[in-house]
Amino acid sequence: MTQMYRLVKIIFLLALISLGLSFYFIKQPPPKNDFLSDLQQSPLQAPTDKQEFSIEKNGITYNLKPMYDYEFYGTIVSFYNTSTWLDDFYKRAGDFINIKDICVIWGDNINSEVYKSLKFSNGTYKCFIEGRSEDASKFKNNSLSNNHLLSDNEEINKKIISAGKWDQIYLKGYLVSYSKKGESFVRTSSITRDDVEDGACEVIYVTDFKILKKSNTFWQEIFTLSKYSSITSFILMVILFWGIISKENAEF
């Protein structure tokens, strides 16, 4: 049993090392030539004939007013899951249709490869960019958008939730303003890519969402395998450890 314990311990340590390495490489930006040509396009925005409509989620009615038809191709550089247990802001606000926030780049910000030297992150409502001033000067604000994604379609929701960093996506829907029934506060989408700071985010009711290309798939598979291997080997270590202790106590 002691030899088995040592073997499982080695497997556990190797799984932890593999887990750490794969987690690091999953986050690494892909080379420029890995991006699809569709991502050269700027978002398409056009007047809409879609009328105001309402949807209900968790007993709350939301009134949505479409402003423009909207679609784009891009790669996700950062995201914020609104249902995370670490931050229940959206839940406390009673907003159950904002499924996820995604910060996306396309075009010039891919061609210049400036994305490789910048750090992107998301918080509640905002996308943050950090980097050296000389790198930031190459960055084009009008080739990035922070998008609040609204949906009441479960199939679309699953696709949105499954999208990860550096995944290349296609999205279609409406730029909207929306509010909860009976309340005066209205969240309104930006309607230009040239604005910055507060109010610059796109609020999109999503009608179509596709992951065109997953990023770092090899390392994602290694990460998944390492995660379950480390959990399984740890449980076996605990079982074997207590078996050894029990045997020693019995002999004593």
PDB file of C-alpha atoms in Angstrom:
ATOM      1  CA  MET A   1       0.000   0.000   0.000  1.00  0.00           C
ATOM      2  CA  THR A   2       2.926   2.325   0.741  1.00  0.00           C
ATOM      3  CA  GLN A   3       4.274   1.891  -2.801  1.00  0.00           C
ATOM      4  CA  MET A   4       0.825   2.574  -4.229  1.00  0.00           C
ATOM      5  CA  TYR A   5       0.584   5.738  -2.116  1.00  0.00           C
ATOM      6  CA  ARG A   6       3.932   6.963  -3.465  1.00  0.00           C
ATOM      7  CA  LEU A   7       2.853   6.272  -7.042  1.00  0.00           C
ATOM      8  CA  VAL A   8      -0.433   8.147  -6.587  1.00  0.00           C
ATOM      9  CA  LYS A   9       1.455  11.018  -4.931  1.00  0.00           C
ATOM     10  CA  ILE A  10       3.747  11.302  -7.974  1.00  0.00           C
ATOM     11  CA  ILE A  11       0.722  11.286 -10.296  1.00  0.00           C
ATOM     12  CA  PHE A  12      -0.889  14.010  -8.168  1.00  0.00           C
ATOM     13  CA  LEU A  13       2.212  16.220  -8.307  1.00  0.00           C
ATOM     14  CA  LEU A  14       2.574  15.736 -12.068  1.00  0.00           C
ATOM     15  CA  ALA A  15      -1.119  16.562 -12.537  1.00  0.00           C
ATOM     16  CA  LEU A  16      -0.681  19.778 -10.525  1.00  0.00           C
ATOM     17  CA  ILE A  17       2.314  20.820 -12.632  1.00  0.00           C
ATOM     18  CA  SER A  18       0.396  20.044 -15.814  1.00  0.00           C
ATOM     19  CA  LEU A  19      -2.604  21.966 -14.477  1.00  0.00           C
ATOM     20  CA  GLY A  20      -0.507  25.056 -13.820  1.00  0.00           C
ATOM     21  CA  LEU A  21       1.233  24.942 -17.195  1.00  0.00           C
ATOM     22  CA  SER A  22      -1.976  24.397 -19.160  1.00  0.00           C
ATOM     23  CA  PHE A  23      -3.741  27.200 -17.256  1.00  0.00           C
ATOM     24  CA  TYR A  24      -0.915  29.541 -18.255  1.00  0.00           C
ATOM     25  CA  PHE A  25      -0.887  28.554 -21.930  1.00  0.00           C
ATOM     26  CA  ILE A  26      -4.692  28.697 -22.248  1.00  0.00           C
ATOM     27  CA  LYS A  27      -4.478  32.426 -21.547  1.00  0.00           C
ATOM     28  CA  GLN A  28      -1.765  33.147 -24.116  1.00  0.00           C
ATOM     29  CA  PRO A  29      -2.787  35.154 -27.200  1.00  0.00           C
ATOM     30  CA  PRO A  30      -2.673  33.337 -30.538  1.00  0.00           C
ATOM     31  CA  PRO A  31      -0.432  34.487 -33.412  1.00  0.00           C
ATOM     32  CA  LYS A  32      -1.903  36.946 -35.897  1.00  0.00           C
ATOM     33  CA  ASN A  33      -2.160  34.359 -38.666  1.00  0.00           C
ATOM     34  CA  ASP A  34      -4.404  32.222 -36.461  1.00  0.00           C
ATOM     35  CA  PHE A  35      -7.280  34.688 -36.798  1.00  0.00           C
ATOM     36  CA  LEU A  36      -9.979  34.181 -39.413  1.00  0.00           C
ATOM     37  CA  SER A  37     -10.245  36.720 -42.234  1.00  0.00           C
ATOM     38  CA  ASP A  38     -13.809  37.539 -41.116  1.00  0.00           C
ATOM     39  CA  LEU A  39     -12.318  39.368 -38.127  1.00  0.00           C
ATOM     40  CA  GLN A  40     -11.010  42.058 -40.481  1.00  0.00           C
ATOM     41  CA  GLN A  41     -14.567  43.372 -40.807  1.00  0.00           C
ATOM     42  CA  SER A  42     -15.877  46.217 -38.688  1.00  0.00           C
ATOM     43  CA  PRO A  43     -19.248  45.736 -36.968  1.00  0.00           C
ATOM     44  CA  LEU A  44     -22.315  46.259 -39.151  1.00  0.00           C
ATOM     45  CA  GLN A  45     -24.988  48.562 -37.758  1.00  0.00           C
ATOM     46  CA  ALA A  46     -28.203  49.456 -39.572  1.00  0.00           C
ATOM     47  CA  PRO A  47     -31.619  50.967 -38.732  1.00  0.00           C
ATOM     48  CA  THR A  48     -34.056  48.345 -37.512  1.00  0.00           C
ATOM     49  CA  ASP A  49     -37.750  47.775 -38.034  1.00  0.00           C
ATOM     50  CA  LYS A  50     -37.931  45.588 -34.931  1.00  0.00           C
ATOM     51  CA  GLN A  51     -40.593  46.917 -32.570  1.00  0.00           C
ATOM     52  CA  GLU A  52     -40.421  47.186 -28.804  1.00  0.00           C
ATOM     53  CA  PHE A  53     -40.986  43.887 -27.019  1.00  0.00           C
ATOM     54  CA  SER A  54     -40.995  42.356 -23.548  1.00  0.00           C
ATOM     55  CA  ILE A  55     -39.456  39.224 -22.091  1.00  0.00           C
ATOM     56  CA  GLU A  56     -39.852  37.611 -18.673  1.00  0.00           C
ATOM     57  CA  LYS A  57     -37.189  35.932 -16.561  1.00  0.00           C
ATOM     58  CA  ASN A  58     -37.390  34.811 -12.935  1.00  0.00           C
ATOM     59  CA  GLY A  59     -40.734  36.538 -12.512  1.00  0.00           C
ATOM     60  CA  ILE A  60     -39.449  39.903 -13.763  1.00  0.00           C
ATOM     61  CA  THR A  61     -40.686  41.551 -16.959  1.00  0.00           C
ATOM     62  CA  TYR A  62     -38.144  43.486 -19.018  1.00  0.00           C
ATOM     63  CA  ASN A  63     -39.117  46.003 -21.690  1.00  0.00           C
ATOM     64  CA  LEU A  64     -36.672  46.207 -24.604  1.00  0.00           C
ATOM     65  CA  LYS A  65     -36.492  48.910 -27.256  1.00  0.00           C
ATOM     66  CA  PRO A  66     -34.369  47.963 -30.307  1.00  0.00           C
ATOM     67  CA  MET A  67     -32.414  50.867 -31.814  1.00  0.00           C
ATOM     68  CA  TYR A  68     -30.320  49.203 -34.537  1.00  0.00           C
ATOM     69  CA  ASP A  69     -29.688  45.853 -36.149  1.00  0.00           C
ATOM     70  CA  TYR A  70     -26.150  44.865 -35.208  1.00  0.00           C
ATOM     71  CA  GLU A  71     -23.656  42.129 -36.020  1.00  0.00           C
ATOM     72  CA  PHE A  72     -19.914  41.632 -35.727  1.00  0.00           C
ATOM     73  CA  TYR A  73     -16.982  39.236 -35.884  1.00  0.00           C
ATOM     74  CA  GLY A  74     -14.321  39.422 -33.184  1.00  0.00           C
ATOM     75  CA  THR A  75     -12.115  37.637 -30.700  1.00  0.00           C
ATOM     76  CA  ILE A  76     -12.837  37.705 -26.976  1.00  0.00           C
ATOM     77  CA  VAL A  77      -9.984  39.272 -24.996  1.00  0.00           C
ATOM     78  CA  SER A  78     -11.794  39.309 -21.662  1.00  0.00           C
ATOM     79  CA  PHE A  79     -15.185  38.438 -20.220  1.00  0.00           C
ATOM     80  CA  TYR A  80     -17.341  38.655 -17.124  1.00  0.00           C
ATOM     81  CA  ASN A  81     -19.857  35.978 -16.182  1.00  0.00           C
ATOM     82  CA  THR A  82     -22.737  37.810 -14.544  1.00  0.00           C
ATOM     83  CA  SER A  83     -23.869  34.714 -12.627  1.00  0.00           C
ATOM     84  CA  THR A  84     -20.553  34.253 -10.802  1.00  0.00           C
ATOM     85  CA  TRP A  85     -20.893  33.529  -7.080  1.00  0.00           C
ATOM     86  CA  LEU A  86     -17.961  35.874  -6.394  1.00  0.00           C
ATOM     87  CA  ASP A  87     -19.992  38.905  -7.459  1.00  0.00           C
ATOM     88  CA  ASP A  88     -23.785  38.900  -7.287  1.00  0.00           C
ATOM     89  CA  PHE A  89     -24.194  42.505  -8.458  1.00  0.00           C
ATOM     90  CA  TYR A  90     -26.472  41.627 -11.379  1.00  0.00           C
ATOM     91  CA  LYS A  91     -28.536  39.299  -9.214  1.00  0.00           C
ATOM     92  CA  ARG A  92     -28.999  41.973  -6.556  1.00  0.00           C
ATOM     93  CA  ALA A  93     -29.964  44.429  -9.291  1.00  0.00           C
ATOM     94  CA  GLY A  94     -32.615  42.000 -10.528  1.00  0.00           C
ATOM     95  CA  ASP A  95     -30.984  41.753 -13.957  1.00  0.00           C
ATOM     96  CA  PHE A  96     -31.342  38.131 -15.058  1.00  0.00           C
ATOM     97  CA  ILE A  97     -31.179  38.655 -18.827  1.00  0.00           C
ATOM     98  CA  ASN A  98     -27.653  40.112 -18.973  1.00  0.00           C
ATOM     99  CA  ILE A  99     -26.038  36.708 -19.468  1.00  0.00           C
ATOM    100  CA  LYS A 100     -22.420  37.733 -19.932  1.00  0.00           C
ATOM    101  CA  ASP A 101     -20.183  40.705 -20.708  1.00  0.00           C
ATOM    102  CA  ILE A 102     -17.516  40.197 -23.376  1.00  0.00           C
ATOM    103  CA  CYS A 103     -14.715  42.532 -24.411  1.00  0.00           C
ATOM    104  CA  VAL A 104     -13.898  41.989 -28.083  1.00  0.00           C
ATOM    105  CA  ILE A 105     -11.317  43.230 -30.604  1.00  0.00           C
ATOM    106  CA  TRP A 106     -11.085  43.013 -34.399  1.00  0.00           C
ATOM    107  CA  GLY A 107      -9.385  44.584 -37.425  1.00  0.00           C
ATOM    108  CA  ASP A 108      -6.576  47.037 -36.640  1.00  0.00           C
ATOM    109  CA  ASN A 109      -6.024  45.737 -33.109  1.00  0.00           C
ATOM    110  CA  ILE A 110      -5.307  42.293 -34.552  1.00  0.00           C
ATOM    111  CA  ASN A 111      -3.247  43.477 -37.527  1.00  0.00           C
ATOM    112  CA  SER A 112      -0.890  45.566 -35.373  1.00  0.00           C
ATOM    113  CA  GLU A 113      -0.453  42.646 -32.925  1.00  0.00           C
ATOM    114  CA  VAL A 114      -0.755  45.161 -30.103  1.00  0.00           C
ATOM    115  CA  TYR A 115      -3.060  42.703 -28.315  1.00  0.00           C
ATOM    116  CA  LYS A 116       0.004  40.586 -27.449  1.00  0.00           C
ATOM    117  CA  SER A 117       1.504  43.282 -25.219  1.00  0.00           C
ATOM    118  CA  LEU A 118      -1.661  44.457 -23.471  1.00  0.00           C
ATOM    119  CA  LYS A 119      -3.531  42.979 -20.532  1.00  0.00           C
ATOM    120  CA  PHE A 120      -7.334  42.876 -20.732  1.00  0.00           C
ATOM    121  CA  SER A 121      -9.740  42.289 -17.861  1.00  0.00           C
ATOM    122  CA  ASN A 122     -13.421  42.753 -17.080  1.00  0.00           C
ATOM    123  CA  GLY A 123     -15.230  44.001 -14.017  1.00  0.00           C
ATOM    124  CA  THR A 124     -18.851  44.894 -13.443  1.00  0.00           C
ATOM    125  CA  TYR A 125     -19.913  46.826 -16.570  1.00  0.00           C
ATOM    126  CA  LYS A 126     -16.359  47.675 -17.687  1.00  0.00           C
ATOM    127  CA  CYS A 127     -13.437  46.352 -19.734  1.00  0.00           C
ATOM    128  CA  PHE A 128      -9.970  47.391 -18.546  1.00  0.00           C
ATOM    129  CA  ILE A 129      -6.792  47.617 -20.635  1.00  0.00           C
ATOM    130  CA  GLU A 130      -3.291  47.799 -19.162  1.00  0.00           C
ATOM    131  CA  GLY A 131       0.043  48.171 -20.918  1.00  0.00           C
ATOM    132  CA  ARG A 132       3.046  50.346 -21.582  1.00  0.00           C
ATOM    133  CA  SER A 133       2.305  53.778 -23.010  1.00  0.00           C
ATOM    134  CA  GLU A 134       4.146  52.999 -26.266  1.00  0.00           C
ATOM    135  CA  ASP A 135       1.980  49.905 -26.751  1.00  0.00           C
ATOM    136  CA  ALA A 136      -1.219  51.687 -25.773  1.00  0.00           C
ATOM    137  CA  SER A 137      -0.542  54.324 -28.432  1.00  0.00           C
ATOM    138  CA  LYS A 138      -0.878  51.641 -31.122  1.00  0.00           C
ATOM    139  CA  PHE A 139      -4.252  50.544 -29.796  1.00  0.00           C
ATOM    140  CA  LYS A 140      -7.382  51.638 -31.670  1.00  0.00           C
ATOM    141  CA  ASN A 141     -10.357  52.296 -29.407  1.00  0.00           C
ATOM    142  CA  ASN A 142     -12.761  51.967 -32.318  1.00  0.00           C
ATOM    143  CA  SER A 143     -11.615  48.371 -32.894  1.00  0.00           C
ATOM    144  CA  LEU A 144     -12.734  47.233 -29.455  1.00  0.00           C
ATOM    145  CA  SER A 145     -16.114  46.982 -27.797  1.00  0.00           C
ATOM    146  CA  ASN A 146     -17.350  45.886 -24.393  1.00  0.00           C
ATOM    147  CA  ASN A 147     -20.656  44.133 -24.913  1.00  0.00           C
ATOM    148  CA  HIS A 148     -23.457  43.385 -22.461  1.00  0.00           C
ATOM    149  CA  LEU A 149     -25.209  40.350 -23.913  1.00  0.00           C
ATOM    150  CA  LEU A 150     -28.933  39.911 -23.272  1.00  0.00           C
ATOM    151  CA  SER A 151     -30.812  36.727 -24.093  1.00  0.00           C
ATOM    152  CA  ASP A 152     -33.774  34.647 -22.988  1.00  0.00           C
ATOM    153  CA  ASN A 153     -32.988  31.760 -25.351  1.00  0.00           C
ATOM    154  CA  GLU A 154     -31.447  28.795 -23.525  1.00  0.00           C
ATOM    155  CA  GLU A 155     -29.547  27.460 -26.543  1.00  0.00           C
ATOM    156  CA  ILE A 156     -27.991  30.859 -27.199  1.00  0.00           C
ATOM    157  CA  ASN A 157     -27.248  31.240 -23.486  1.00  0.00           C
ATOM    158  CA  LYS A 158     -25.271  27.976 -23.449  1.00  0.00           C
ATOM    159  CA  LYS A 159     -23.165  29.102 -26.407  1.00  0.00           C
ATOM    160  CA  ILE A 160     -22.497  32.489 -24.829  1.00  0.00           C
ATOM    161  CA  ILE A 161     -21.484  30.978 -21.481  1.00  0.00           C
ATOM    162  CA  SER A 162     -19.174  28.446 -23.166  1.00  0.00           C
ATOM    163  CA  ALA A 163     -17.222  31.126 -25.058  1.00  0.00           C
ATOM    164  CA  GLY A 164     -13.766  31.735 -23.598  1.00  0.00           C
ATOM    165  CA  LYS A 165     -10.794  34.031 -23.927  1.00  0.00           C
ATOM    166  CA  TRP A 166      -9.387  34.330 -27.471  1.00  0.00           C
ATOM    167  CA  ASP A 167     -12.298  32.394 -28.952  1.00  0.00           C
ATOM    168  CA  GLN A 168     -13.301  33.846 -32.329  1.00  0.00           C
ATOM    169  CA  ILE A 169     -17.018  34.551 -32.547  1.00  0.00           C
ATOM    170  CA  TYR A 170     -19.859  35.846 -34.692  1.00  0.00           C
ATOM    171  CA  LEU A 171     -22.753  37.657 -33.025  1.00  0.00           C
ATOM    172  CA  LYS A 172     -25.990  39.083 -34.371  1.00  0.00           C
ATOM    173  CA  GLY A 173     -28.825  40.917 -32.664  1.00  0.00           C
ATOM    174  CA  TYR A 174     -30.138  44.369 -31.769  1.00  0.00           C
ATOM    175  CA  LEU A 175     -28.579  47.312 -29.970  1.00  0.00           C
ATOM    176  CA  VAL A 176     -31.211  48.043 -27.340  1.00  0.00           C
ATOM    177  CA  SER A 177     -32.233  50.069 -24.367  1.00  0.00           C
ATOM    178  CA  TYR A 178     -34.090  48.157 -21.671  1.00  0.00           C
ATOM    179  CA  SER A 179     -35.664  48.487 -18.277  1.00  0.00           C
ATOM    180  CA  LYS A 180     -37.594  46.474 -15.740  1.00  0.00           C
ATOM    181  CA  LYS A 181     -41.345  46.936 -15.923  1.00  0.00           C
ATOM    182  CA  GLY A 182     -42.505  49.603 -13.491  1.00  0.00           C
ATOM    183  CA  GLU A 183     -39.043  51.128 -12.995  1.00  0.00           C
ATOM    184  CA  SER A 184     -37.733  54.374 -14.457  1.00  0.00           C
ATOM    185  CA  PHE A 185     -34.061  53.378 -14.778  1.00  0.00           C
ATOM    186  CA  VAL A 186     -33.095  52.518 -18.362  1.00  0.00           C
ATOM    187  CA  ARG A 187     -29.859  50.912 -19.584  1.00  0.00           C
ATOM    188  CA  THR A 188     -29.034  52.205 -23.039  1.00  0.00           C
ATOM    189  CA  SER A 189     -26.568  50.899 -25.586  1.00  0.00           C
ATOM    190  CA  SER A 190     -23.824  52.907 -27.208  1.00  0.00           C
ATOM    191  CA  ILE A 191     -24.493  53.359 -30.924  1.00  0.00           C
ATOM    192  CA  THR A 192     -20.950  54.246 -32.023  1.00  0.00           C
ATOM    193  CA  ARG A 193     -17.543  52.576 -31.699  1.00  0.00           C
ATOM    194  CA  ASP A 194     -15.798  55.927 -31.223  1.00  0.00           C
ATOM    195  CA  ASP A 195     -16.937  56.692 -27.675  1.00  0.00           C
ATOM    196  CA  VAL A 196     -14.997  55.829 -24.511  1.00  0.00           C
ATOM    197  CA  GLU A 197     -15.501  55.601 -20.740  1.00  0.00           C
ATOM    198  CA  ASP A 198     -18.989  55.380 -19.172  1.00  0.00           C
ATOM    199  CA  GLY A 199     -21.802  54.725 -21.606  1.00  0.00           C
ATOM    200  CA  ALA A 200     -19.469  53.386 -24.290  1.00  0.00           C
ATOM    201  CA  CYS A 201     -20.622  49.774 -23.968  1.00  0.00           C
ATOM    202  CA  GLU A 202     -22.881  48.028 -26.453  1.00  0.00           C
ATOM    203  CA  VAL A 203     -26.036  46.488 -24.988  1.00  0.00           C
ATOM    204  CA  ILE A 204     -27.093  43.716 -27.355  1.00  0.00           C
ATOM    205  CA  TYR A 205     -30.145  41.489 -27.425  1.00  0.00           C
ATOM    206  CA  VAL A 206     -28.607  38.428 -29.072  1.00  0.00           C
ATOM    207  CA  THR A 207     -30.459  36.498 -31.785  1.00  0.00           C
ATOM    208  CA  ASP A 208     -27.504  34.478 -33.100  1.00  0.00           C
ATOM    209  CA  PHE A 209     -24.179  33.517 -31.528  1.00  0.00           C
ATOM    210  CA  LYS A 210     -21.503  31.284 -33.023  1.00  0.00           C
ATOM    211  CA  ILE A 211     -18.068  30.244 -31.812  1.00  0.00           C
ATOM    212  CA  LEU A 212     -16.179  30.132 -35.102  1.00  0.00           C
ATOM    213  CA  LYS A 213     -12.873  28.938 -33.678  1.00  0.00           C
ATOM    214  CA  LYS A 214     -11.888  27.873 -30.175  1.00  0.00           C
ATOM    215  CA  SER A 215      -8.516  29.038 -28.923  1.00  0.00           C
ATOM    216  CA  ASN A 216      -5.657  26.939 -27.550  1.00  0.00           C
ATOM    217  CA  THR A 217      -7.693  23.728 -27.823  1.00  0.00           C
ATOM    218  CA  PHE A 218      -4.700  21.474 -27.081  1.00  0.00           C
ATOM    219  CA  TRP A 219      -4.013  23.204 -23.779  1.00  0.00           C
ATOM    220  CA  GLN A 220      -7.701  23.282 -22.919  1.00  0.00           C
ATOM    221  CA  GLU A 221      -7.813  19.492 -23.247  1.00  0.00           C
ATOM    222  CA  ILE A 222      -4.655  19.149 -21.142  1.00  0.00           C
ATOM    223  CA  PHE A 223      -6.164  21.471 -18.522  1.00  0.00           C
ATOM    224  CA  THR A 224      -9.363  19.418 -18.312  1.00  0.00           C
ATOM    225  CA  LEU A 225      -7.446  16.134 -18.075  1.00  0.00           C
ATOM    226  CA  SER A 226      -5.075  17.560 -15.447  1.00  0.00           C
ATOM    227  CA  LYS A 227      -7.930  18.965 -13.386  1.00  0.00           C
ATOM    228  CA  TYR A 228      -9.741  15.649 -13.097  1.00  0.00           C
ATOM    229  CA  SER A 229      -6.486  13.717 -12.651  1.00  0.00           C
ATOM    230  CA  SER A 230      -5.437  15.939  -9.753  1.00  0.00           C
ATOM    231  CA  ILE A 231      -8.839  15.636  -8.067  1.00  0.00           C
ATOM    232  CA  THR A 232      -8.966  11.853  -8.491  1.00  0.00           C
ATOM    233  CA  SER A 233      -5.380  11.280  -7.362  1.00  0.00           C
ATOM    234  CA  PHE A 234      -5.861  13.536  -4.336  1.00  0.00           C
ATOM    235  CA  ILE A 235      -8.908  11.540  -3.238  1.00  0.00           C
ATOM    236  CA  LEU A 236      -6.953   8.288  -3.702  1.00  0.00           C
ATOM    237  CA  MET A 237      -4.064   9.739  -1.681  1.00  0.00           C
ATOM    238  CA  VAL A 238      -6.385  10.505   1.222  1.00  0.00           C
ATOM    239  CA  ILE A 239      -7.939   7.023   1.095  1.00  0.00           C
ATOM    240  CA  LEU A 240      -4.538   5.296   0.925  1.00  0.00           C
ATOM    241  CA  PHE A 241      -3.098   7.518   3.646  1.00  0.00           C
ATOM    242  CA  TRP A 242      -5.859   6.610   6.073  1.00  0.00           C
ATOM    243  CA  GLY A 243      -5.461   2.975   5.094  1.00  0.00           C
ATOM    244  CA  ILE A 244      -1.772   3.111   6.011  1.00  0.00           C
ATOM    245  CA  ILE A 245      -2.507   4.866   9.313  1.00  0.00           C
ATOM    246  CA  SER A 246      -5.233   2.360  10.199  1.00  0.00           C
ATOM    247  CA  LYS A 247      -2.923  -0.563   9.420  1.00  0.00           C
ATOM    248  CA  GLU A 248      -0.118   0.872  11.553  1.00  0.00           C
ATOM    249  CA  ASN A 249      -2.502   1.458  14.462  1.00  0.00           C
ATOM    250  CA  ALA A 250      -3.838  -2.083  14.165  1.00  0.00           C
ATOM    251  CA  GLU A 251      -0.306  -3.534  14.230  1.00  0.00           C
ATOM    252  CA  PHE A 252       0.602  -1.338  17.180  1.00  0.00           C
TER     253      PHE A 252
END
